[in-house]
XYZ file of C-alpha atoms in Angstrom:
780
model
C 51.504 -205.197 -101.934
C 54.930 -203.470 -102.454
C 55.167 -202.351 -106.096
C 58.697 -203.703 -106.586
C 57.594 -207.164 -105.446
C 54.436 -206.986 -107.712
C 56.764 -206.054 -110.678
C 59.134 -209.097 -110.042
C 56.283 -211.350 -109.374
C 54.669 -210.357 -112.749
C 58.068 -210.793 -114.459
C 58.490 -214.242 -112.968
C 54.968 -215.242 -114.161
C 55.768 -214.035 -117.685
C 58.866 -216.117 -117.646
C 57.070 -219.244 -116.412
C 54.293 -218.692 -119.058
C 56.929 -218.544 -121.931
C 58.676 -221.649 -120.491
C 55.262 -223.390 -120.191
C 54.409 -222.880 -123.812
C 57.857 -223.840 -124.959
C 57.839 -227.103 -123.124
C 56.457 -230.521 -124.641
C 53.817 -232.463 -122.866
C 55.157 -234.314 -119.932
C 55.958 -234.132 -116.215
C 57.797 -230.738 -116.453
C 54.843 -229.196 -118.419
C 52.443 -230.352 -115.701
C 54.715 -229.072 -112.828
C 54.959 -225.841 -114.622
C 51.264 -225.340 -114.852
C 50.744 -226.455 -111.175
C 53.470 -223.827 -110.138
C 51.911 -221.194 -112.364
C 48.323 -221.777 -110.853
C 49.721 -221.870 -107.405
C 51.615 -218.604 -107.820
C 48.636 -216.874 -109.366
C 46.304 -218.151 -106.673
C 48.749 -217.051 -103.855
C 49.228 -213.625 -105.628
C 45.503 -213.118 -105.922
C 44.833 -214.087 -102.178
C 47.632 -211.720 -101.108
C 45.924 -208.987 -103.027
C 42.511 -209.702 -101.851
C 43.406 -210.273 -98.141
C 41.849 -209.019 -95.956
C 38.879 -208.732 -98.127
C 36.970 -206.320 -96.060
C 39.711 -203.813 -96.704
C 40.941 -204.612 -100.105
C 37.904 -205.281 -102.138
C 36.234 -202.059 -103.124
C 32.410 -202.174 -103.155
C 30.205 -199.866 -105.078
C 27.467 -197.541 -104.015
C 24.709 -200.030 -104.396
C 26.549 -202.583 -102.075
C 28.484 -200.620 -99.568
C 27.263 -196.935 -99.698
C 29.420 -193.837 -99.844
C 29.456 -190.027 -99.678
C 26.656 -187.982 -100.874
C 27.015 -184.288 -102.010
C 24.008 -181.983 -102.787
C 25.288 -179.382 -105.271
C 23.375 -176.195 -105.984
C 23.932 -174.035 -109.061
C 24.344 -170.467 -108.400
C 22.447 -167.828 -110.160
C 24.771 -164.907 -110.731
C 22.396 -162.693 -112.890
C 18.603 -162.299 -111.861
C 17.802 -161.805 -115.511
C 19.474 -165.100 -116.481
C 17.779 -168.077 -114.503
C 19.204 -171.598 -114.254
C 17.805 -173.401 -117.386
C 17.340 -177.091 -117.881
C 20.163 -176.863 -120.350
C 22.582 -175.368 -117.761
C 21.464 -178.085 -115.356
C 22.046 -180.987 -117.748
C 25.396 -179.539 -118.781
C 26.500 -179.334 -115.179
C 25.314 -183.030 -114.589
C 27.490 -184.337 -117.573
C 30.402 -182.202 -116.453
C 30.167 -183.442 -112.860
C 29.894 -186.996 -114.216
C 33.154 -186.724 -116.072
C 34.898 -185.183 -113.136
C 33.810 -187.964 -110.886
C 35.420 -190.428 -113.209
C 38.755 -188.719 -112.134
C 38.310 -190.574 -108.703
C 37.686 -193.918 -110.383
C 34.105 -193.359 -109.114
C 32.836 -196.987 -109.408
C 29.383 -196.151 -110.959
C 28.396 -193.042 -108.962
C 24.765 -191.838 -108.666
C 24.465 -188.389 -110.390
C 20.989 -187.020 -110.702
C 19.315 -183.490 -111.022
C 17.176 -182.664 -107.972
C 14.443 -179.956 -108.548
C 15.367 -177.123 -110.857
C 18.801 -176.130 -109.719
C 20.432 -178.885 -107.578
C 22.322 -182.011 -108.320
C 22.642 -185.193 -105.994
C 26.137 -186.850 -106.304
C 26.908 -190.072 -104.419
C 30.379 -191.584 -104.804
C 31.543 -194.905 -103.279
C 34.674 -195.606 -101.346
C 36.174 -192.175 -100.500
C 38.423 -191.740 -97.531
C 38.772 -188.357 -95.535
C 41.404 -187.132 -98.060
C 39.541 -188.040 -101.053
C 36.294 -186.545 -99.669
C 38.091 -183.110 -99.306
C 39.519 -183.440 -102.789
C 36.166 -184.407 -104.282
C 34.599 -181.387 -102.533
C 37.127 -179.150 -104.415
C 36.769 -180.900 -107.766
C 32.935 -180.852 -107.681
C 32.635 -177.252 -106.869
C 35.364 -175.763 -109.005
C 34.066 -173.716 -112.099
C 37.418 -174.148 -114.055
C 36.823 -170.956 -116.044
C 39.891 -170.821 -118.355
C 40.714 -167.683 -120.302
C 43.584 -166.675 -122.571
C 44.116 -162.834 -122.260
C 46.686 -160.444 -124.059
C 49.068 -158.569 -121.925
C 49.416 -154.925 -123.161
C 51.773 -155.155 -126.035
C 54.432 -152.675 -125.015
C 56.711 -154.883 -122.801
C 55.476 -153.048 -119.620
C 56.149 -149.490 -120.524
C 52.626 -148.183 -120.103
C 52.307 -149.976 -116.794
C 55.430 -147.992 -115.706
C 53.910 -144.836 -116.863
C 50.583 -145.697 -114.895
C 52.596 -146.310 -111.738
C 54.331 -142.836 -112.163
C 50.983 -141.215 -112.602
C 51.685 -139.995 -116.284
C 49.256 -142.281 -117.923
C 45.906 -143.999 -117.232
C 44.682 -147.657 -117.458
C 42.984 -148.234 -120.912
C 39.249 -148.931 -120.597
C 39.579 -152.539 -121.887
C 42.546 -153.374 -119.640
C 43.026 -153.889 -115.885
C 46.008 -154.604 -113.715
C 46.295 -157.972 -112.306
C 48.981 -159.591 -110.025
C 50.911 -162.660 -111.297
C 52.446 -164.763 -108.454
C 55.675 -166.528 -109.882
C 56.503 -170.003 -108.611
C 59.162 -170.252 -106.043
C 62.799 -170.331 -107.151
C 65.656 -172.575 -105.869
C 65.803 -170.567 -102.677
C 62.066 -170.892 -102.235
C 61.513 -167.229 -102.996
C 58.220 -166.350 -104.572
C 57.859 -163.101 -106.454
C 54.743 -161.238 -107.568
C 54.587 -159.273 -110.915
C 51.914 -156.745 -111.875
C 50.631 -157.033 -115.370
C 48.296 -154.981 -117.549
C 45.836 -157.524 -119.078
C 42.761 -157.454 -121.124
C 39.458 -157.561 -119.065
C 37.795 -159.548 -121.868
C 39.190 -162.917 -122.924
C 40.827 -163.374 -126.399
C 40.035 -167.031 -126.330
C 37.916 -169.078 -123.843
C 38.189 -172.368 -122.233
C 35.128 -173.656 -124.015
C 37.432 -174.201 -127.041
C 39.524 -176.810 -125.155
C 38.722 -180.351 -126.375
C 41.470 -182.281 -124.368
C 43.580 -181.758 -121.317
C 46.267 -183.807 -119.874
C 48.854 -183.619 -117.078
C 52.528 -184.589 -117.488
C 55.950 -184.020 -115.797
C 58.181 -181.747 -117.852
C 61.387 -179.636 -117.553
C 59.437 -177.098 -115.647
C 57.721 -179.668 -113.296
C 54.149 -180.740 -113.477
C 52.500 -179.130 -116.541
C 49.065 -179.209 -118.014
C 48.845 -179.568 -121.831
C 45.680 -178.319 -123.699
C 44.324 -179.167 -127.163
C 41.885 -176.824 -128.831
C 39.012 -177.871 -131.164
C 39.109 -176.679 -134.755
C 37.865 -173.142 -134.299
C 39.922 -172.606 -131.056
C 43.137 -173.830 -132.828
C 42.561 -171.398 -135.744
C 41.860 -168.415 -133.555
C 44.799 -169.369 -131.266
C 47.166 -169.401 -134.283
C 45.839 -165.919 -135.436
C 46.392 -164.353 -132.076
C 49.969 -165.809 -131.768
C 50.716 -164.698 -135.298
C 49.524 -161.179 -134.610
C 51.260 -160.715 -131.306
C 54.678 -162.352 -131.672
C 57.146 -161.187 -128.928
C 54.481 -160.124 -126.611
C 52.955 -161.869 -123.601
C 49.865 -163.839 -123.265
C 48.344 -164.333 -119.887
C 46.692 -167.842 -119.093
C 44.088 -167.072 -116.440
C 42.125 -169.767 -114.418
C 39.112 -168.767 -112.240
C 40.372 -165.170 -112.289
C 44.144 -166.012 -111.285
C 46.987 -165.839 -113.731
C 48.578 -169.223 -113.977
C 51.390 -168.157 -116.363
C 52.215 -165.387 -118.735
C 54.739 -166.639 -121.309
C 56.073 -164.620 -124.311
C 54.753 -165.597 -127.628
C 57.880 -166.737 -129.525
C 56.126 -167.795 -132.785
C 52.904 -168.508 -134.272
C 51.277 -171.706 -133.029
C 48.866 -173.236 -135.380
C 48.888 -176.794 -134.069
C 46.142 -176.281 -131.587
C 48.245 -177.018 -128.492
C 49.032 -174.913 -125.430
C 50.630 -175.602 -121.995
C 49.982 -174.190 -118.535
C 52.928 -174.243 -116.259
C 52.880 -173.218 -112.679
C 53.760 -174.372 -109.081
C 51.671 -177.546 -109.552
C 51.938 -180.793 -107.628
C 50.979 -184.004 -109.448
C 47.519 -184.193 -107.695
C 46.780 -180.521 -108.589
C 47.979 -180.855 -112.186
C 45.857 -183.857 -112.781
C 42.836 -182.442 -111.144
C 43.328 -179.153 -113.048
C 43.513 -181.147 -116.292
C 40.340 -182.990 -115.407
C 38.293 -179.847 -114.641
C 39.618 -178.005 -117.588
C 38.370 -180.606 -120.017
C 35.024 -180.424 -118.347
C 34.377 -176.709 -117.326
C 31.203 -175.679 -115.736
C 29.143 -172.877 -117.374
C 27.843 -171.623 -114.091
C 29.237 -171.623 -110.466
C 28.161 -174.268 -108.001
C 28.270 -174.698 -104.268
C 28.008 -177.769 -102.138
C 24.924 -177.417 -100.018
C 24.991 -180.665 -98.075
C 27.375 -183.597 -97.448
C 26.676 -186.837 -95.730
C 27.650 -190.610 -95.631
C 24.938 -192.821 -97.165
C 24.013 -196.569 -96.964
C 23.926 -198.910 -99.922
C 21.307 -198.192 -102.386
C 20.254 -201.982 -102.464
C 19.863 -201.940 -98.653
C 21.683 -204.228 -96.260
C 18.807 -206.563 -96.124
C 18.768 -207.172 -100.018
C 22.700 -207.620 -99.949
C 22.502 -210.254 -97.212
C 19.857 -212.194 -99.117
C 21.617 -211.913 -102.348
C 24.998 -213.026 -101.074
C 23.283 -216.139 -99.312
C 21.436 -216.859 -102.448
C 24.664 -216.642 -104.707
C 26.579 -218.779 -102.293
C 23.780 -221.329 -102.332
C 23.577 -221.199 -106.159
C 27.296 -221.738 -106.539
C 27.240 -224.666 -104.098
C 24.443 -226.447 -105.918
C 26.281 -225.753 -109.386
C 29.558 -227.355 -108.014
C 27.639 -230.329 -106.636
C 25.653 -230.851 -109.922
C 28.879 -230.702 -112.092
C 30.696 -233.068 -109.680
C 27.715 -235.494 -109.604
C 27.123 -235.603 -113.512
C 30.872 -235.777 -114.614
C 32.268 -237.413 -111.384
C 36.176 -237.278 -111.386
C 36.206 -234.923 -114.461
C 33.501 -232.829 -112.663
C 35.609 -232.468 -109.567
C 38.456 -231.183 -111.732
C 36.157 -228.718 -113.310
C 34.870 -227.571 -109.837
C 38.501 -227.071 -108.729
C 39.164 -225.079 -111.836
C 36.097 -223.026 -111.305
C 37.162 -222.051 -107.789
C 40.609 -221.149 -108.926
C 38.812 -219.015 -111.674
C 36.724 -217.110 -109.111
C 39.811 -216.442 -106.915
C 41.946 -215.190 -109.925
C 38.979 -212.996 -111.070
C 38.402 -211.285 -107.791
C 42.283 -210.927 -107.290
C 42.523 -209.236 -110.651
C 39.566 -207.010 -109.963
C 41.041 -206.018 -106.713
C 44.485 -205.381 -108.026
C 43.247 -202.988 -110.709
C 41.010 -201.306 -108.072
C 37.809 -202.095 -109.710
C 34.762 -201.302 -107.702
C 32.466 -204.142 -107.434
C 28.730 -203.180 -108.277
C 25.698 -205.095 -109.327
C 26.479 -204.811 -113.079
C 29.913 -206.063 -112.253
C 28.417 -208.990 -110.498
C 26.508 -209.629 -113.570
C 29.680 -209.891 -115.446
C 31.016 -212.409 -112.944
C 27.892 -214.481 -113.211
C 28.343 -214.661 -116.948
C 32.101 -215.525 -116.641
C 31.158 -218.343 -114.343
C 28.868 -219.674 -116.981
C 31.600 -219.386 -119.544
C 33.891 -221.287 -117.452
C 31.568 -224.172 -116.675
C 30.742 -224.152 -120.420
C 34.239 -224.689 -121.366
C 34.400 -227.770 -119.248
C 31.150 -229.024 -120.511
C 32.456 -228.686 -124.155
C 35.679 -230.523 -123.274
C 33.881 -233.312 -121.385
C 31.177 -233.923 -124.029
C 34.008 -234.343 -126.542
C 35.776 -236.645 -124.398
C 32.568 -238.803 -123.966
C 32.404 -239.014 -127.929
C 36.147 -239.880 -128.208
C 35.873 -242.557 -125.581
C 32.841 -243.952 -127.437
C 35.109 -244.445 -130.558
C 37.384 -246.810 -128.396
C 40.298 -244.576 -127.903
C 42.409 -244.783 -124.844
C 41.969 -242.266 -122.052
C 45.115 -240.395 -122.686
C 44.457 -240.152 -126.418
C 40.875 -239.220 -125.978
C 41.669 -236.441 -123.581
C 44.212 -234.981 -126.085
C 41.715 -235.238 -128.795
C 38.784 -233.869 -126.730
C 40.857 -230.547 -125.715
C 42.164 -230.224 -129.392
C 38.659 -230.468 -130.797
C 37.107 -228.260 -128.263
C 39.660 -225.567 -128.371
C 38.245 -223.882 -131.453
C 34.926 -223.627 -129.777
C 36.282 -222.263 -126.569
C 38.609 -219.928 -128.394
C 36.068 -218.428 -130.813
C 33.224 -218.078 -128.203
C 35.400 -216.430 -125.678
C 37.236 -214.121 -128.186
C 33.971 -212.945 -129.670
C 32.628 -212.089 -126.206
C 36.007 -210.531 -125.333
C 35.921 -208.277 -128.515
C 32.478 -206.891 -127.206
C 33.862 -206.472 -123.715
C 36.979 -204.513 -124.776
C 34.851 -202.229 -127.091
C 32.343 -201.611 -124.433
C 35.227 -200.763 -121.813
C 36.725 -198.374 -124.648
C 33.651 -196.420 -125.493
C 31.120 -196.837 -122.675
C 30.870 -195.112 -119.243
C 29.090 -195.840 -115.903
C 27.639 -199.513 -115.335
C 28.411 -200.703 -118.803
C 32.247 -200.035 -118.158
C 32.008 -201.846 -114.963
C 30.391 -204.873 -116.537
C 32.919 -204.672 -119.309
C 35.944 -204.834 -116.924
C 34.639 -207.822 -114.986
C 33.719 -209.639 -118.072
C 37.130 -209.109 -119.714
C 39.106 -210.260 -116.676
C 36.752 -213.120 -116.244
C 37.235 -214.407 -119.794
C 40.930 -214.305 -119.449
C 40.651 -216.213 -116.118
C 38.256 -218.743 -117.752
C 40.726 -219.575 -120.605
C 43.604 -220.023 -118.164
C 41.664 -222.298 -115.685
C 39.833 -224.388 -118.492
C 42.868 -224.795 -120.895
C 45.847 -224.889 -118.564
C 44.761 -225.705 -114.942
C 41.970 -228.281 -115.586
C 43.792 -229.972 -118.521
C 47.149 -230.414 -116.779
C 45.515 -231.766 -113.590
C 43.403 -234.362 -115.689
C 46.635 -235.222 -117.775
C 48.758 -235.557 -114.779
C 46.282 -237.909 -112.971
C 46.287 -240.179 -116.266
C 50.020 -239.993 -116.696
C 50.586 -241.080 -113.041
C 48.187 -243.911 -113.516
C 46.008 -242.423 -110.730
C 43.159 -242.383 -113.143
C 42.783 -245.190 -115.525
C 39.154 -244.844 -116.397
C 36.329 -242.218 -116.214
C 32.568 -242.709 -116.115
C 30.110 -239.901 -116.556
C 26.348 -239.594 -116.204
C 24.537 -239.440 -119.673
C 21.046 -238.265 -119.084
C 20.769 -236.587 -122.560
C 21.230 -239.274 -125.187
C 21.828 -238.489 -128.960
C 18.878 -237.344 -130.754
C 17.928 -236.804 -134.505
C 15.543 -233.809 -134.465
C 14.999 -231.784 -137.434
C 15.678 -228.407 -136.064
C 16.111 -226.583 -139.252
C 12.757 -227.953 -140.666
C 11.094 -226.203 -137.704
C 12.973 -222.981 -138.278
C 10.312 -221.290 -140.079
C 7.658 -222.038 -137.526
C 10.149 -220.943 -134.594
C 10.901 -217.696 -136.467
C 7.086 -216.903 -136.884
C 6.574 -217.531 -133.099
C 9.659 -215.273 -132.204
C 8.391 -212.630 -134.492
C 4.833 -212.739 -133.014
C 6.301 -212.473 -129.521
C 8.618 -209.479 -130.655
C 5.612 -207.831 -132.125
C 3.630 -208.406 -129.048
C 6.381 -207.037 -126.810
C 6.909 -203.939 -129.127
C 3.176 -203.191 -129.066
C 3.078 -203.400 -125.324
C 6.145 -201.204 -125.237
C 4.616 -198.638 -127.411
C 1.420 -198.579 -125.545
C 2.926 -198.427 -122.125
C 5.329 -195.502 -123.280
C 7.140 -193.883 -120.383
C 5.768 -196.461 -117.949
C 8.242 -199.029 -119.253
C 11.111 -197.038 -117.767
C 11.847 -196.781 -114.004
C 13.150 -193.958 -111.944
C 16.753 -194.376 -113.185
C 15.682 -193.568 -116.765
C 12.797 -190.997 -116.368
C 13.319 -189.490 -113.064
C 10.968 -189.709 -109.907
C 10.254 -188.661 -106.421
C 12.850 -188.404 -103.588
C 11.484 -188.190 -100.077
C 13.685 -187.666 -96.996
C 12.459 -188.827 -93.598
C 14.210 -188.317 -90.244
C 13.834 -190.316 -86.987
C 15.348 -189.966 -83.447
C 15.595 -193.765 -83.482
C 17.873 -196.118 -85.585
C 16.026 -197.058 -88.780
C 15.714 -200.667 -90.003
C 15.548 -200.550 -93.770
C 14.089 -204.044 -94.009
C 11.161 -202.846 -92.106
C 10.670 -199.816 -94.386
C 10.740 -201.985 -97.421
C 8.165 -204.384 -95.857
C 6.051 -201.332 -95.154
C 6.127 -200.441 -98.881
C 5.373 -203.803 -100.163
C 1.482 -203.337 -99.991
C 1.833 -200.368 -102.401
C 4.131 -202.419 -104.637
C 7.251 -200.178 -103.833
C 9.260 -202.883 -101.986
C 11.967 -202.664 -104.613
C 12.524 -198.932 -104.284
C 16.028 -197.522 -103.646
C 16.178 -196.883 -99.846
C 19.288 -195.268 -98.334
C 19.947 -194.616 -94.629
C 22.276 -191.926 -93.180
C 23.134 -190.184 -90.031
C 23.983 -186.467 -89.495
C 24.278 -184.503 -86.196
C 22.744 -187.244 -84.202
C 19.714 -187.710 -86.497
C 18.852 -190.715 -88.387
C 17.660 -190.171 -92.098
C 16.299 -192.432 -94.788
C 15.839 -191.228 -98.445
C 13.348 -193.236 -100.607
C 13.457 -192.924 -104.513
C 10.289 -193.918 -106.039
C 8.386 -193.315 -109.363
C 6.855 -189.856 -110.142
C 3.919 -188.595 -107.941
C 4.274 -191.349 -105.371
C 5.947 -189.432 -102.441
C 2.647 -188.596 -100.776
C 1.645 -192.334 -100.917
C 5.057 -193.303 -99.592
C 4.807 -190.878 -96.713
C 1.356 -192.001 -95.642
C 2.248 -195.748 -95.909
C 5.415 -195.517 -93.899
C 3.839 -193.124 -91.165
C 0.763 -195.570 -90.873
C 2.764 -198.864 -90.671
C 5.714 -197.532 -88.587
C 4.151 -194.913 -86.067
C 6.741 -196.045 -83.489
C 9.679 -194.704 -85.439
C 8.370 -191.049 -85.221
C 9.286 -190.122 -88.573
C 9.386 -186.566 -89.663
C 9.342 -185.567 -93.333
C 12.473 -183.368 -94.082
C 11.787 -182.838 -97.777
C 10.073 -184.333 -100.904
C 11.074 -183.248 -104.326
C 11.571 -184.454 -107.893
C 14.720 -186.023 -108.985
C 15.983 -186.370 -112.634
C 17.095 -189.343 -114.371
C 20.369 -191.211 -113.446
C 20.799 -192.105 -117.101
C 21.689 -188.795 -118.767
C 21.623 -188.251 -122.473
C 25.449 -188.398 -122.739
C 25.644 -191.593 -120.960
C 22.850 -193.173 -123.041
C 24.532 -191.845 -126.327
C 27.932 -193.238 -125.299
C 26.621 -196.520 -124.260
C 24.600 -196.967 -127.444
C 27.718 -196.095 -129.587
C 29.645 -198.679 -127.615
C 26.945 -201.411 -128.164
C 26.815 -200.582 -131.818
C 30.594 -200.792 -132.185
C 30.492 -204.173 -130.289
C 28.053 -205.472 -132.676
C 30.184 -204.465 -135.531
C 33.071 -206.071 -133.849
C 31.166 -209.334 -133.722
C 30.125 -209.182 -137.312
C 33.720 -208.659 -138.426
C 35.246 -211.325 -136.224
C 32.663 -213.985 -137.017
C 33.043 -213.256 -140.781
C 36.717 -213.782 -140.565
C 36.602 -216.866 -138.547
C 33.484 -218.432 -140.215
C 31.530 -216.763 -143.058
C 29.281 -213.729 -143.581
C 26.109 -215.830 -143.099
C 27.157 -217.116 -139.862
C 27.901 -213.367 -138.639
C 24.388 -212.269 -139.924
C 22.770 -215.170 -137.969
C 24.682 -214.407 -134.746
C 23.770 -210.616 -134.767
C 20.058 -211.489 -135.579
C 20.016 -213.927 -132.654
C 21.716 -211.578 -130.343
C 19.135 -208.696 -131.088
C 16.153 -211.384 -131.055
C 17.403 -212.285 -127.504
C 17.577 -208.721 -126.282
C 14.401 -207.594 -127.974
C 12.255 -210.571 -126.647
C 13.594 -210.096 -123.046
C 12.750 -206.285 -123.074
C 9.358 -207.116 -124.628
C 8.405 -209.850 -122.100
C 9.322 -207.282 -119.311
C 6.871 -204.906 -120.743
C 4.242 -207.587 -121.184
C 4.804 -208.458 -117.516
C 4.512 -204.618 -116.778
C 8.053 -204.567 -115.193
C 10.139 -201.477 -115.392
C 13.511 -201.114 -116.945
C 16.134 -199.832 -114.504
C 19.797 -199.204 -114.315
C 20.411 -202.527 -112.838
C 18.736 -204.036 -115.959
C 21.569 -202.689 -118.048
C 23.783 -205.426 -116.510
C 21.195 -208.051 -117.155
C 20.837 -207.100 -120.753
C 24.543 -207.162 -121.372
C 24.796 -210.563 -119.680
C 22.067 -211.880 -122.012
C 23.942 -210.586 -124.999
C 27.150 -212.160 -123.912
C 25.357 -215.489 -123.161
C 23.657 -215.464 -126.558
C 26.726 -214.775 -128.581
C 28.755 -217.524 -126.721
C 26.052 -220.087 -127.201
C 25.618 -219.374 -130.863
C 29.259 -219.550 -131.585
C 29.577 -223.024 -129.919
C 26.718 -224.333 -132.142
C 28.429 -222.634 -135.269
C 31.716 -224.220 -134.424
C 30.171 -227.745 -134.662
C 28.513 -226.827 -137.895
C 31.720 -225.515 -139.345
C 33.387 -228.873 -138.365
C 30.671 -230.805 -140.034
C 30.733 -228.878 -143.159
C 34.697 -228.897 -143.219
C 34.949 -232.684 -142.648
C 33.371 -233.327 -146.140
C 30.534 -235.407 -144.499
C 28.017 -236.734 -146.973
C 24.477 -235.432 -147.095
C 22.802 -232.061 -147.754
C 23.840 -228.846 -146.068
C 20.644 -229.128 -144.109
C 21.351 -232.521 -142.955
C 24.883 -231.780 -141.905
C 23.759 -228.729 -140.038
C 20.980 -230.751 -138.192
C 23.383 -233.423 -137.242
C 25.813 -230.810 -135.911
C 23.052 -229.103 -133.789
C 22.081 -232.519 -132.406
C 25.668 -233.337 -131.382
C 25.837 -230.112 -129.338
C 22.329 -230.469 -127.837
C 23.507 -232.218 -124.523
C 26.148 -229.436 -124.082
C 23.506 -226.787 -124.921
C 21.094 -228.052 -122.222
C 23.754 -228.650 -119.619
C 25.290 -225.138 -119.945
C 21.946 -223.473 -119.795
C 20.861 -225.486 -116.671
C 24.297 -224.813 -114.886
C 23.983 -221.222 -115.704
C 20.487 -220.923 -114.497
C 20.986 -222.560 -111.063
C 22.584 -219.548 -109.326
C 20.299 -217.053 -111.094
C 17.207 -219.062 -110.025
C 18.588 -218.953 -106.453
C 18.924 -215.237 -106.798
C 15.346 -214.927 -108.044
C 13.756 -216.942 -105.339
C 15.899 -216.047 -102.371
C 17.624 -212.746 -103.319
C 14.915 -210.450 -102.191
C 12.612 -207.874 -103.935
C 15.337 -205.512 -105.171
C 17.152 -208.112 -107.236
C 14.086 -210.009 -108.520
C 13.555 -208.141 -111.771
C 17.431 -208.267 -112.415
C 17.482 -212.074 -111.938
C 14.205 -212.496 -113.864
C 15.734 -210.645 -116.821
C 18.845 -213.041 -117.051
C 16.499 -216.221 -116.682
C 14.320 -214.985 -119.672
C 17.540 -214.121 -121.676
C 19.337 -217.407 -120.985
C 16.338 -219.490 -121.880
C 15.704 -217.454 -125.040
C 19.497 -217.374 -125.868
C 19.572 -221.260 -125.694
C 16.532 -221.360 -127.979
C 17.735 -218.810 -130.580
C 21.217 -220.410 -131.110
C 19.304 -223.495 -132.472
C 16.053 -222.240 -134.036
C 17.048 -218.726 -135.081
C 20.837 -218.416 -135.698
C 21.274 -221.569 -137.495
C 18.210 -221.430 -139.969
C 19.451 -217.939 -140.950
C 22.889 -219.378 -141.969
C 20.976 -221.939 -144.278
C 18.497 -219.362 -145.706
C 21.198 -216.774 -146.354
C 23.353 -219.245 -148.226
C 20.471 -220.388 -150.117
C 19.362 -216.773 -150.946
C 22.829 -216.074 -152.433
C 22.428 -218.981 -154.722
C 25.186 -220.957 -152.978
C 25.004 -224.489 -151.874
C 26.844 -227.036 -149.639
C 29.855 -226.919 -151.902
C 30.198 -223.181 -151.912
C 29.762 -222.897 -148.146
C 32.211 -225.758 -147.647
C 34.815 -224.117 -149.820
C 34.436 -220.765 -147.922
C 34.738 -222.528 -144.563
C 37.729 -224.569 -145.449
C 39.454 -221.443 -146.788
C 39.184 -219.919 -143.283
C 40.352 -222.999 -141.335
C 43.495 -221.384 -140.247
C 42.924 -222.801 -136.857
C 44.589 -221.260 -133.902
C 47.152 -223.439 -132.100
C 45.606 -225.318 -129.355
C 46.728 -224.580 -125.884
C 48.042 -227.497 -124.009
């Protein structure tokens, strides 16, 4: 879409949003909401269409370009060490981010090579990637002989010689206004006075001299740079990149700020690329040994099965919601479809690459969107039971449900934003889809769904609503069973932890601990589905299998656990003799999850938990925050523990599943907490335990319905999505069930026990809850 058109459309939407919130309820408000929704849907469809060209798919879904990079050994006495290989992997990972890599595969192969697979590159991007990946980016700052060129002149006349620590280099100046480029000879030091390893940040910007690259040194580098510029004021300093002088400015004054700039004849692309490689320099030269196009890592067979399963699951979800809530259910289904269109449109507009963890984020947002409707409609049922008119009941239902929807979504949003800020790889992909999904869910639930509902009532098109009520009000003593539930959970956690400890490395799949990579060629076209079927008897049907074509030959690469390549070769050769496979190579590959990626992800998760703790404390009270964090950790630990007990492996796709579980857990817990907070703040009679039990029972129907609706598409994925996605869907199924259980039996009892442990009672907790009832304005 044209950038100018996009800008004006965005400006119009902003004006409409302001007008909508400034307008009182009535026909104008409904029309504005309808126009806003129609504009956003139209804008999203225009952004998406045609989907096969506009929606960027990741390596696991669509495939991409594969580069095999070899580290070059310059000195026979200095072999390529594991440390150098690991450094090169992390540097290349950061350089690939420059392309918006959409969760690439980057893995060590053998002792001196790296496999890099990047999705969605066109011909121009492939050429640029080739340069970015192989560039060493050795940056050096070298002093020019401090005599304003007099000695160089004497050398040229033959009256002097080149000092042993200096050498003569050519410096090519940028072209002037007449496009005349000049070359200057400089006498510069052979050894660098300051190296590029001291650069901590690098950015490209457009300045008075065109595109410029700005550098920022670390503490030691800044100190040394300041000392050099102090000592050699008035003399020149050559900035050398990969042996070529980029600029040789005169030092005007001492520079102690730790900043430097490189000017030269750069275009925008070159300047940005240079900034990227300078921030991530390689310690050893590399060369690209092989380049080829590769098929999706999930395999076309698995993708077809998962798409069919997902669509069936979504259809069943819509039908169930419509049958249970009838007319309001149809409104919820319409809002959900609008939500999905807006979400995919936003992802496409921001050039997000859709991968499996991203799809996990979308699944979670669909669950959150349905949950918002369920919260409102269960409140509507209660208000109608009190004898209120339909219009008044709708107003009250949305007003009372708003705090639950707001707190649950904002808590999840805080986590998503922190994950996006600090994490990399698949976790960042999950965070983007979840963030955009939450915003879309809030819009469709609180604006689209509400205004359609109110408009139907105001126009007398809807005078009465009836809804199924399969889960009647209960009076279960949940808190009384809290201790028993905690003991059962503790036993399961201990059993899972014991299994995890005993199994050790066997808990982790190829993505985490490396494995074997076998490459087979065939003169015929290869059916990946048949290969997967052939591997099923040796329990490797879920292996990563990619096909490619090069110089008329068809190839498949199979990534499996360590020491299984011989078994894979024998099995495929035996079952598929007609394919005439030939082994092209078999070697060990390193983990896809490197140390830097693991560290950044753990830091992001830790900060996310801290964000939850702070927000829930501010909105509720510290005991609620502690309960929410314990419940979240409980759900993740039990899911991982059950996987270990079932002898399943943790893979990179499991990262998306675990994050989905964490998001669902915190959302479910906050909804229950909101009802408890409402009960305590209302001044209801009874002990704190009685009030909390009543509140949990009031949310029981919503809890069961949300759990069921969320599980429907995941169960379809588990049964019909194929072997590759079975573990992924199983993890989410376990997590959703455990998350539903923990929000009632773990999080709530902890609030009660924490309050009692501090010596507080009902009055103390009520006072603290009421003091924080600065309720956000309800959206209407």
